[in-house]
PDB file of C-alpha atoms in Angstrom:
ATOM      1  CA  ASP A   1      57.261 -58.712 -39.060  1.00 91.00           C
ATOM      2  CA  ILE A   2      57.306 -60.317 -35.639  1.00 96.00           C
ATOM      3  CA  GLN A   3      54.654 -60.891 -34.376  1.00 97.00           C
ATOM      4  CA  MET A   4      54.271 -60.077 -30.525  1.00 98.00           C
ATOM      5  CA  THR A   5      51.945 -61.948 -28.397  1.00 98.00           C
ATOM      6  CA  GLN A   6      50.579 -60.834 -24.566  1.00 98.00           C
ATOM      7  CA  SER A   7      48.977 -62.868 -22.363  1.00 97.00           C
ATOM      8  CA  PRO A   8      46.141 -62.827 -20.148  1.00 97.00           C
ATOM      9  CA  SER A   9      44.313 -59.958 -22.557  1.00 98.00           C
ATOM     10  CA  LEU A  10      42.071 -59.707 -19.498  1.00 98.00           C
ATOM     11  CA  LEU A  11      42.764 -59.731 -15.949  1.00 98.00           C
ATOM     12  CA  SER A  12      41.219 -58.784 -13.210  1.00 98.00           C
ATOM     13  CA  ALA A  13      43.250 -57.776  -9.572  1.00 98.00           C
ATOM     14  CA  SER A  14      42.464 -56.288  -6.583  1.00 98.00           C
ATOM     15  CA  VAL A  15      44.239 -53.361  -5.011  1.00 98.00           C
ATOM     16  CA  GLY A  16      47.819 -54.072  -2.907  1.00 98.00           C
ATOM     17  CA  ASP A  17      48.332 -57.833  -5.424  1.00 98.00           C
ATOM     18  CA  ARG A  18      51.116 -58.074  -7.551  1.00 98.00           C
ATOM     19  CA  VAL A  19      50.749 -58.027 -11.414  1.00 98.00           C
ATOM     20  CA  THR A  20      52.383 -60.494 -13.569  1.00 98.00           C
ATOM     21  CA  LEU A  21      51.445 -58.981 -18.000  1.00 98.00           C
ATOM     22  CA  SER A  22      53.541 -61.060 -20.084  1.00 98.00           C
ATOM     23  CA  CYS A  23      54.838 -60.397 -23.959  1.00 98.00           C
ATOM     24  CA  LYS A  24      56.474 -63.139 -26.032  1.00 98.00           C
ATOM     25  CA  ALA A  25      58.059 -61.795 -29.323  1.00 98.00           C
ATOM     26  CA  SER A  26      58.044 -64.759 -32.346  1.00 97.00           C
ATOM     27  CA  GLN A  27      61.259 -64.047 -32.680  1.00 97.00           C
ATOM     28  CA  ASN A  28      64.785 -62.860 -29.903  1.00 97.00           C
ATOM     29  CA  ILE A  29      64.361 -59.420 -30.078  1.00 96.00           C
ATOM     30  CA  TYR A  30      67.223 -59.116 -28.050  1.00 96.00           C
ATOM     31  CA  LYS A  31      65.660 -56.859 -25.268  1.00 96.00           C
ATOM     32  CA  TYR A  32      64.124 -54.250 -27.573  1.00 96.00           C
ATOM     33  CA  LEU A  33      60.634 -54.090 -25.644  1.00 97.00           C
ATOM     34  CA  ASN A  34      59.168 -51.545 -24.252  1.00 98.00           C
ATOM     35  CA  TRP A  35      55.597 -51.054 -21.993  1.00 98.00           C
ATOM     36  CA  TYR A  36      53.326 -48.784 -22.333  1.00 98.00           C
ATOM     37  CA  GLN A  37      49.851 -47.861 -20.197  1.00 98.00           C
ATOM     38  CA  GLN A  38      46.835 -46.583 -22.111  1.00 98.00           C
ATOM     39  CA  LYS A  39      43.748 -45.272 -20.102  1.00 98.00           C
ATOM     40  CA  LEU A  40      40.408 -44.736 -21.598  1.00 96.00           C
ATOM     41  CA  GLY A  41      40.099 -41.948 -23.750  1.00 95.00           C
ATOM     42  CA  GLU A  42      43.975 -41.174 -23.605  1.00 98.00           C
ATOM     43  CA  ALA A  43      46.813 -41.550 -25.616  1.00 98.00           C
ATOM     44  CA  PRO A  44      49.485 -44.172 -24.724  1.00 98.00           C
ATOM     45  CA  LYS A  45      52.155 -43.315 -22.069  1.00 98.00           C
ATOM     46  CA  LEU A  46      55.837 -44.967 -22.167  1.00 98.00           C
ATOM     47  CA  LEU A  47      56.657 -46.619 -19.230  1.00 98.00           C
ATOM     48  CA  ILE A  48      59.742 -49.166 -19.428  1.00 98.00           C
ATOM     49  CA  TYR A  49      62.683 -48.468 -22.341  1.00 98.00           C
ATOM     50  CA  TYR A  50      64.603 -51.767 -23.481  1.00 97.00           C
ATOM     51  CA  THR A  51      62.948 -54.305 -21.457  1.00 98.00           C
ATOM     52  CA  ASN A  52      63.649 -52.646 -17.832  1.00 98.00           C
ATOM     53  CA  SER A  53      64.814 -49.189 -17.482  1.00 98.00           C
ATOM     54  CA  LEU A  54      61.479 -46.795 -15.768  1.00 98.00           C
ATOM     55  CA  GLN A  55      60.702 -43.560 -18.302  1.00 98.00           C
ATOM     56  CA  THR A  56      61.150 -40.331 -16.112  1.00 97.00           C
ATOM     57  CA  GLY A  57      58.289 -40.137 -13.506  1.00 97.00           C
ATOM     58  CA  ILE A  58      57.166 -43.552 -14.745  1.00 98.00           C
ATOM     59  CA  PRO A  59      56.290 -45.012  -9.957  1.00 98.00           C
ATOM     60  CA  SER A  60      58.695 -47.699  -9.233  1.00 98.00           C
ATOM     61  CA  ARG A  61      56.017 -50.394  -8.518  1.00 98.00           C
ATOM     62  CA  PHE A  62      56.924 -51.157 -12.105  1.00 98.00           C
ATOM     63  CA  SER A  63      59.350 -53.056 -13.371  1.00 98.00           C
ATOM     64  CA  GLY A  64      59.520 -55.276 -16.726  1.00 98.00           C
ATOM     65  CA  SER A  65      62.141 -57.740 -17.336  1.00 98.00           C
ATOM     66  CA  GLY A  66      62.668 -60.368 -19.628  1.00 98.00           C
ATOM     67  CA  SER A  67      65.189 -61.417 -23.117  1.00 98.00           C
ATOM     68  CA  GLY A  68      65.709 -63.459 -26.068  1.00 97.00           C
ATOM     69  CA  THR A  69      61.614 -64.152 -26.674  1.00 98.00           C
ATOM     70  CA  ASP A  70      59.899 -63.640 -23.115  1.00 98.00           C
ATOM     71  CA  TYR A  71      58.989 -60.623 -21.303  1.00 98.00           C
ATOM     72  CA  THR A  72      57.586 -59.641 -18.414  1.00 98.00           C
ATOM     73  CA  LEU A  73      55.749 -56.391 -17.155  1.00 98.00           C
ATOM     74  CA  THR A  74      55.266 -56.433 -13.284  1.00 98.00           C
ATOM     75  CA  ILE A  75      53.182 -54.007 -10.768  1.00 98.00           C
ATOM     76  CA  SER A  76      54.421 -54.633  -7.329  1.00 98.00           C
ATOM     77  CA  SER A  77      51.431 -53.393  -6.041  1.00 98.00           C
ATOM     78  CA  LEU A  78      47.994 -52.575  -8.064  1.00 98.00           C
ATOM     79  CA  GLN A  79      46.413 -49.082  -7.339  1.00 98.00           C
ATOM     80  CA  PRO A  80      43.493 -47.871  -8.391  1.00 98.00           C
ATOM     81  CA  GLU A  81      44.674 -44.921 -10.479  1.00 98.00           C
ATOM     82  CA  ASP A  82      46.797 -48.538 -12.317  1.00 98.00           C
ATOM     83  CA  VAL A  83      44.233 -49.795 -14.595  1.00 98.00           C
ATOM     84  CA  ALA A  84      44.397 -49.414 -17.790  1.00 98.00           C
ATOM     85  CA  THR A  85      45.946 -51.176 -20.768  1.00 98.00           C
ATOM     86  CA  TYR A  86      48.868 -52.163 -21.422  1.00 98.00           C
ATOM     87  CA  PHE A  87      50.938 -52.715 -24.413  1.00 98.00           C
ATOM     88  CA  CYS A  88      54.548 -54.062 -25.480  1.00 98.00           C
ATOM     89  CA  GLN A  89      56.304 -53.173 -28.683  1.00 98.00           C
ATOM     90  CA  GLN A  90      59.732 -53.828 -29.589  1.00 97.00           C
ATOM     91  CA  TYR A  91      62.031 -52.385 -31.961  1.00 94.00           C
ATOM     92  CA  ASN A  92      64.582 -55.086 -32.787  1.00 89.00           C
ATOM     93  CA  SER A  93      62.895 -54.404 -37.005  1.00 86.00           C
ATOM     94  CA  TRP A  94      59.981 -51.583 -37.310  1.00 92.00           C
ATOM     95  CA  PRO A  95      57.704 -51.075 -34.496  1.00 96.00           C
ATOM     96  CA  THR A  96      55.081 -53.807 -33.720  1.00 98.00           C
ATOM     97  CA  PHE A  97      52.813 -54.379 -30.186  1.00 98.00           C
ATOM     98  CA  GLY A  98      50.702 -56.338 -29.076  1.00 98.00           C
ATOM     99  CA  ALA A  99      47.044 -56.692 -28.798  1.00 98.00           C
ATOM    100  CA  GLY A 100      47.275 -55.459 -25.098  1.00 98.00           C
ATOM    101  CA  THR A 101      46.021 -56.615 -21.609  1.00 98.00           C
ATOM    102  CA  LYS A 102      43.044 -55.142 -19.831  1.00 98.00           C
ATOM    103  CA  LEU A 103      43.827 -54.210 -16.442  1.00 98.00           C
ATOM    104  CA  GLU A 104      40.608 -54.347 -14.023  1.00 98.00           C
ATOM    105  CA  LEU A 105      40.453 -54.075 -10.698  1.00 97.00           C
ATOM    106  CA  LYS A 106      38.419 -57.024  -8.913  1.00 95.00           C
TER     107      LYS A 106
ATOM    108  CA  GLN B   1      57.943 -28.653 -23.073  1.00 95.00           C
ATOM    109  CA  VAL B   2      56.926 -30.982 -25.361  1.00 97.00           C
ATOM    110  CA  THR B   3      54.224 -31.423 -27.112  1.00 98.00           C
ATOM    111  CA  LEU B   4      52.602 -32.632 -29.945  1.00 98.00           C
ATOM    112  CA  LYS B   5      49.038 -32.628 -32.174  1.00 98.00           C
ATOM    113  CA  GLU B   6      47.255 -34.125 -34.514  1.00 98.00           C
ATOM    114  CA  SER B   7      44.856 -32.830 -36.740  1.00 98.00           C
ATOM    115  CA  GLY B   8      43.395 -33.935 -39.702  1.00 95.00           C
ATOM    116  CA  PRO B   9      40.055 -34.067 -41.637  1.00 97.00           C
ATOM    117  CA  GLY B  10      37.494 -35.802 -38.772  1.00 94.00           C
ATOM    118  CA  MET B  11      35.996 -37.877 -42.245  1.00 97.00           C
ATOM    119  CA  LEU B  12      36.006 -38.515 -45.436  1.00 97.00           C
ATOM    120  CA  GLN B  13      34.862 -41.231 -48.816  1.00 97.00           C
ATOM    121  CA  PRO B  14      36.095 -44.233 -48.978  1.00 97.00           C
ATOM    122  CA  SER B  15      39.275 -44.133 -52.005  1.00 97.00           C
ATOM    123  CA  LYS B  16      40.012 -40.334 -51.089  1.00 98.00           C
ATOM    124  CA  THR B  17      43.030 -39.288 -49.703  1.00 98.00           C
ATOM    125  CA  LEU B  18      43.366 -38.616 -46.313  1.00 98.00           C
ATOM    126  CA  SER B  19      46.010 -35.674 -45.075  1.00 98.00           C
ATOM    127  CA  LEU B  20      47.067 -35.480 -41.777  1.00 98.00           C
ATOM    128  CA  THR B  21      49.758 -33.146 -39.961  1.00 98.00           C
ATOM    129  CA  CYS B  22      50.868 -33.260 -36.531  1.00 98.00           C
ATOM    130  CA  SER B  23      52.387 -29.573 -34.964  1.00 98.00           C
ATOM    131  CA  PHE B  24      55.193 -29.564 -32.204  1.00 97.00           C
ATOM    132  CA  SER B  25      56.958 -27.549 -30.006  1.00 96.00           C
ATOM    133  CA  GLY B  26      59.673 -28.350 -27.757  1.00 96.00           C
ATOM    134  CA  PHE B  27      61.918 -29.727 -29.601  1.00 94.00           C
ATOM    135  CA  SER B  28      62.716 -29.598 -33.760  1.00 92.00           C
ATOM    136  CA  LEU B  29      62.561 -31.575 -36.163  1.00 94.00           C
ATOM    137  CA  SER B  30      66.279 -30.624 -36.896  1.00 93.00           C
ATOM    138  CA  THR B  31      68.285 -31.492 -33.784  1.00 93.00           C
ATOM    139  CA  SER B  32      70.548 -35.209 -34.410  1.00 94.00           C
ATOM    140  CA  GLY B  33      68.666 -37.867 -33.790  1.00 94.00           C
ATOM    141  CA  MET B  34      65.029 -36.556 -33.449  1.00 96.00           C
ATOM    142  CA  VAL B  35      61.995 -38.437 -35.113  1.00 97.00           C
ATOM    143  CA  VAL B  36      58.146 -38.537 -35.922  1.00 98.00           C
ATOM    144  CA  SER B  37      56.482 -41.635 -36.157  1.00 98.00           C
ATOM    145  CA  TRP B  38      52.446 -41.354 -37.121  1.00 98.00           C
ATOM    146  CA  ILE B  39      50.639 -44.585 -35.206  1.00 98.00           C
ATOM    147  CA  ARG B  40      47.489 -45.670 -35.732  1.00 98.00           C
ATOM    148  CA  GLN B  41      44.467 -47.273 -33.977  1.00 98.00           C
ATOM    149  CA  PRO B  42      40.926 -48.980 -34.089  1.00 98.00           C
ATOM    150  CA  SER B  43      38.903 -48.097 -31.572  1.00 97.00           C
ATOM    151  CA  GLY B  44      39.063 -51.108 -28.926  1.00 95.00           C
ATOM    152  CA  LYS B  45      41.353 -52.176 -30.740  1.00 97.00           C
ATOM    153  CA  SER B  46      46.174 -51.916 -30.709  1.00 97.00           C
ATOM    154  CA  LEU B  47      48.348 -49.882 -32.242  1.00 98.00           C
ATOM    155  CA  GLU B  48      49.540 -50.031 -35.840  1.00 98.00           C
ATOM    156  CA  TRP B  49      53.211 -48.115 -36.684  1.00 98.00           C
ATOM    157  CA  LEU B  50      52.895 -46.609 -40.024  1.00 98.00           C
ATOM    158  CA  ALA B  51      55.722 -44.091 -40.161  1.00 98.00           C
ATOM    159  CA  ALA B  52      58.660 -42.329 -39.773  1.00 97.00           C
ATOM    160  CA  ILE B  53      61.005 -39.121 -40.009  1.00 97.00           C
ATOM    161  CA  ASP B  54      64.063 -38.375 -38.951  1.00 96.00           C
ATOM    162  CA  TRP B  55      65.939 -34.849 -38.992  1.00 95.00           C
ATOM    163  CA  ASP B  56      67.587 -35.819 -42.065  1.00 94.00           C
ATOM    164  CA  GLY B  57      64.898 -36.481 -43.661  1.00 94.00           C
ATOM    165  CA  ASP B  58      64.492 -40.253 -43.691  1.00 96.00           C
ATOM    166  CA  LYS B  59      61.737 -41.459 -44.206  1.00 97.00           C
ATOM    167  CA  TYR B  60      60.354 -45.108 -42.460  1.00 96.00           C
ATOM    168  CA  TYR B  61      56.970 -46.898 -43.735  1.00 97.00           C
ATOM    169  CA  ASN B  62      55.355 -50.179 -42.767  1.00 97.00           C
ATOM    170  CA  PRO B  63      55.988 -52.623 -45.338  1.00 96.00           C
ATOM    171  CA  SER B  64      52.545 -53.202 -45.502  1.00 96.00           C
ATOM    172  CA  LEU B  65      50.710 -50.208 -46.023  1.00 97.00           C
ATOM    173  CA  LYS B  66      53.922 -48.321 -48.017  1.00 96.00           C
ATOM    174  CA  SER B  67      52.797 -47.990 -51.238  1.00 97.00           C
ATOM    175  CA  ARG B  68      49.580 -45.966 -49.888  1.00 98.00           C
ATOM    176  CA  LEU B  69      52.368 -43.300 -47.726  1.00 98.00           C
ATOM    177  CA  THR B  70      53.994 -40.930 -47.549  1.00 98.00           C
ATOM    178  CA  VAL B  71      55.817 -38.654 -44.214  1.00 98.00           C
ATOM    179  CA  SER B  72      57.025 -35.457 -45.045  1.00 98.00           C
ATOM    180  CA  LYS B  73      57.729 -32.311 -43.272  1.00 97.00           C
ATOM    181  CA  ASN B  74      57.771 -28.784 -43.290  1.00 95.00           C
ATOM    182  CA  THR B  75      60.689 -26.766 -43.833  1.00 93.00           C
ATOM    183  CA  SER B  76      60.755 -25.440 -40.794  1.00 93.00           C
ATOM    184  CA  ASN B  77      61.006 -28.126 -38.497  1.00 93.00           C
ATOM    185  CA  THR B  78      57.772 -27.496 -36.153  1.00 94.00           C
ATOM    186  CA  GLN B  79      54.812 -30.010 -38.837  1.00 97.00           C
ATOM    187  CA  VAL B  80      55.306 -33.741 -40.188  1.00 98.00           C
ATOM    188  CA  PHE B  81      52.838 -34.893 -42.233  1.00 98.00           C
ATOM    189  CA  LEU B  82      50.835 -38.255 -43.065  1.00 98.00           C
ATOM    190  CA  LYS B  83      49.369 -38.794 -46.667  1.00 98.00           C
ATOM    191  CA  ILE B  84      47.365 -41.981 -46.968  1.00 98.00           C
ATOM    192  CA  THR B  85      45.603 -42.889 -50.919  1.00 98.00           C
ATOM    193  CA  SER B  86      42.412 -45.041 -51.144  1.00 98.00           C
ATOM    194  CA  VAL B  87      41.543 -44.644 -47.742  1.00 98.00           C
ATOM    195  CA  ASP B  88      39.032 -47.456 -46.983  1.00 97.00           C
ATOM    196  CA  ILE B  89      36.783 -48.463 -43.982  1.00 97.00           C
ATOM    197  CA  ALA B  90      39.496 -50.250 -42.665  1.00 97.00           C
ATOM    198  CA  ASP B  91      41.175 -47.166 -42.486  1.00 98.00           C
ATOM    199  CA  THR B  92      39.229 -45.823 -39.837  1.00 98.00           C
ATOM    200  CA  ALA B  93      41.289 -45.483 -36.843  1.00 98.00           C
ATOM    201  CA  THR B  94      42.567 -42.761 -34.355  1.00 98.00           C
ATOM    202  CA  TYR B  95      45.986 -41.080 -35.355  1.00 98.00           C
ATOM    203  CA  TYR B  96      48.184 -40.562 -32.904  1.00 98.00           C
ATOM    204  CA  CYS B  97      52.015 -38.801 -33.281  1.00 98.00           C
ATOM    205  CA  ALA B  98      54.914 -39.118 -31.316  1.00 98.00           C
ATOM    206  CA  ARG B  99      58.577 -38.273 -30.645  1.00 98.00           C
ATOM    207  CA  SER B 100      61.566 -40.850 -30.535  1.00 96.00           C
ATOM    208  CA  GLU B 101      64.842 -40.704 -31.308  1.00 94.00           C
ATOM    209  CA  ARG B 102      67.137 -42.895 -33.467  1.00 88.00           C
ATOM    210  CA  GLY B 103      67.841 -45.745 -32.382  1.00 82.00           C
ATOM    211  CA  ALA B 104      66.399 -45.605 -29.031  1.00 85.00           C
ATOM    212  CA  GLY B 105      63.814 -47.145 -30.854  1.00 90.00           C
ATOM    213  CA  TYR B 106      60.781 -46.060 -27.711  1.00 97.00           C
ATOM    214  CA  PHE B 107      58.195 -43.207 -28.532  1.00 98.00           C
ATOM    215  CA  ASP B 108      58.634 -41.104 -25.370  1.00 97.00           C
ATOM    216  CA  TYR B 109      55.727 -38.300 -26.597  1.00 98.00           C
ATOM    217  CA  TRP B 110      52.404 -38.764 -28.180  1.00 98.00           C
ATOM    218  CA  GLY B 111      49.984 -36.847 -29.457  1.00 98.00           C
ATOM    219  CA  GLN B 112      46.577 -36.737 -28.075  1.00 98.00           C
ATOM    220  CA  GLY B 113      45.609 -38.870 -32.225  1.00 98.00           C
ATOM    221  CA  VAL B 114      42.641 -37.079 -34.083  1.00 98.00           C
ATOM    222  CA  MET B 115      39.704 -39.567 -34.696  1.00 98.00           C
ATOM    223  CA  VAL B 116      39.297 -40.299 -38.408  1.00 98.00           C
ATOM    224  CA  THR B 117      36.235 -41.934 -39.702  1.00 98.00           C
ATOM    225  CA  VAL B 118      35.893 -43.439 -43.246  1.00 98.00           C
ATOM    226  CA  SER B 119      32.504 -43.649 -44.185  1.00 96.00           C
ATOM    227  CA  SER B 120      30.426 -43.107 -47.657  1.00 93.00           C
TER     228      SER B 120
END
């Protein structure tokens, strides 16, 4: 199976900061990479699909990039409501998820 | 409006069979391309995809759990079921069902999840 490694596991940032979360696959996943946001006690919510496509209704401060094995989720200006855990997920083979990055306010 | 909702026993004993139901509305599993998956998440941990069934009745399983899993749907294409045999403490988790489309690979709608505890 394809292993997904996210870094960092915990990220502290201030409101207004530009935030970058990383996700690395154990092999080339050909941009078949999605990002989810999960707030405490809630189900995951799709943010970005196929590396850089913004899901309907998601604020434009969220963006994704990457290719091959390395992918990034960027929040251009962190807002208080962005506090959550973020998971990447590949679907080049059967779906697997990263361990998550917990984003908190500094 | 697409909604999904999971239901299950809440708690069961080790070695028993876990039966889960996903009831959904706003789409039909008879529509070409529709897929419903089961995904679980132990408390404080990451997500694990378990199984999926598509509009055509084709079934897909996580290879590491395949021998214990059975996914099915009802004839009216409004519910999906998951059975996990021989549960143990490691199966304690919140279980989600989620919708996707064949080839799209992303889960665009999720249920609220149902917590299942395996304990003697």
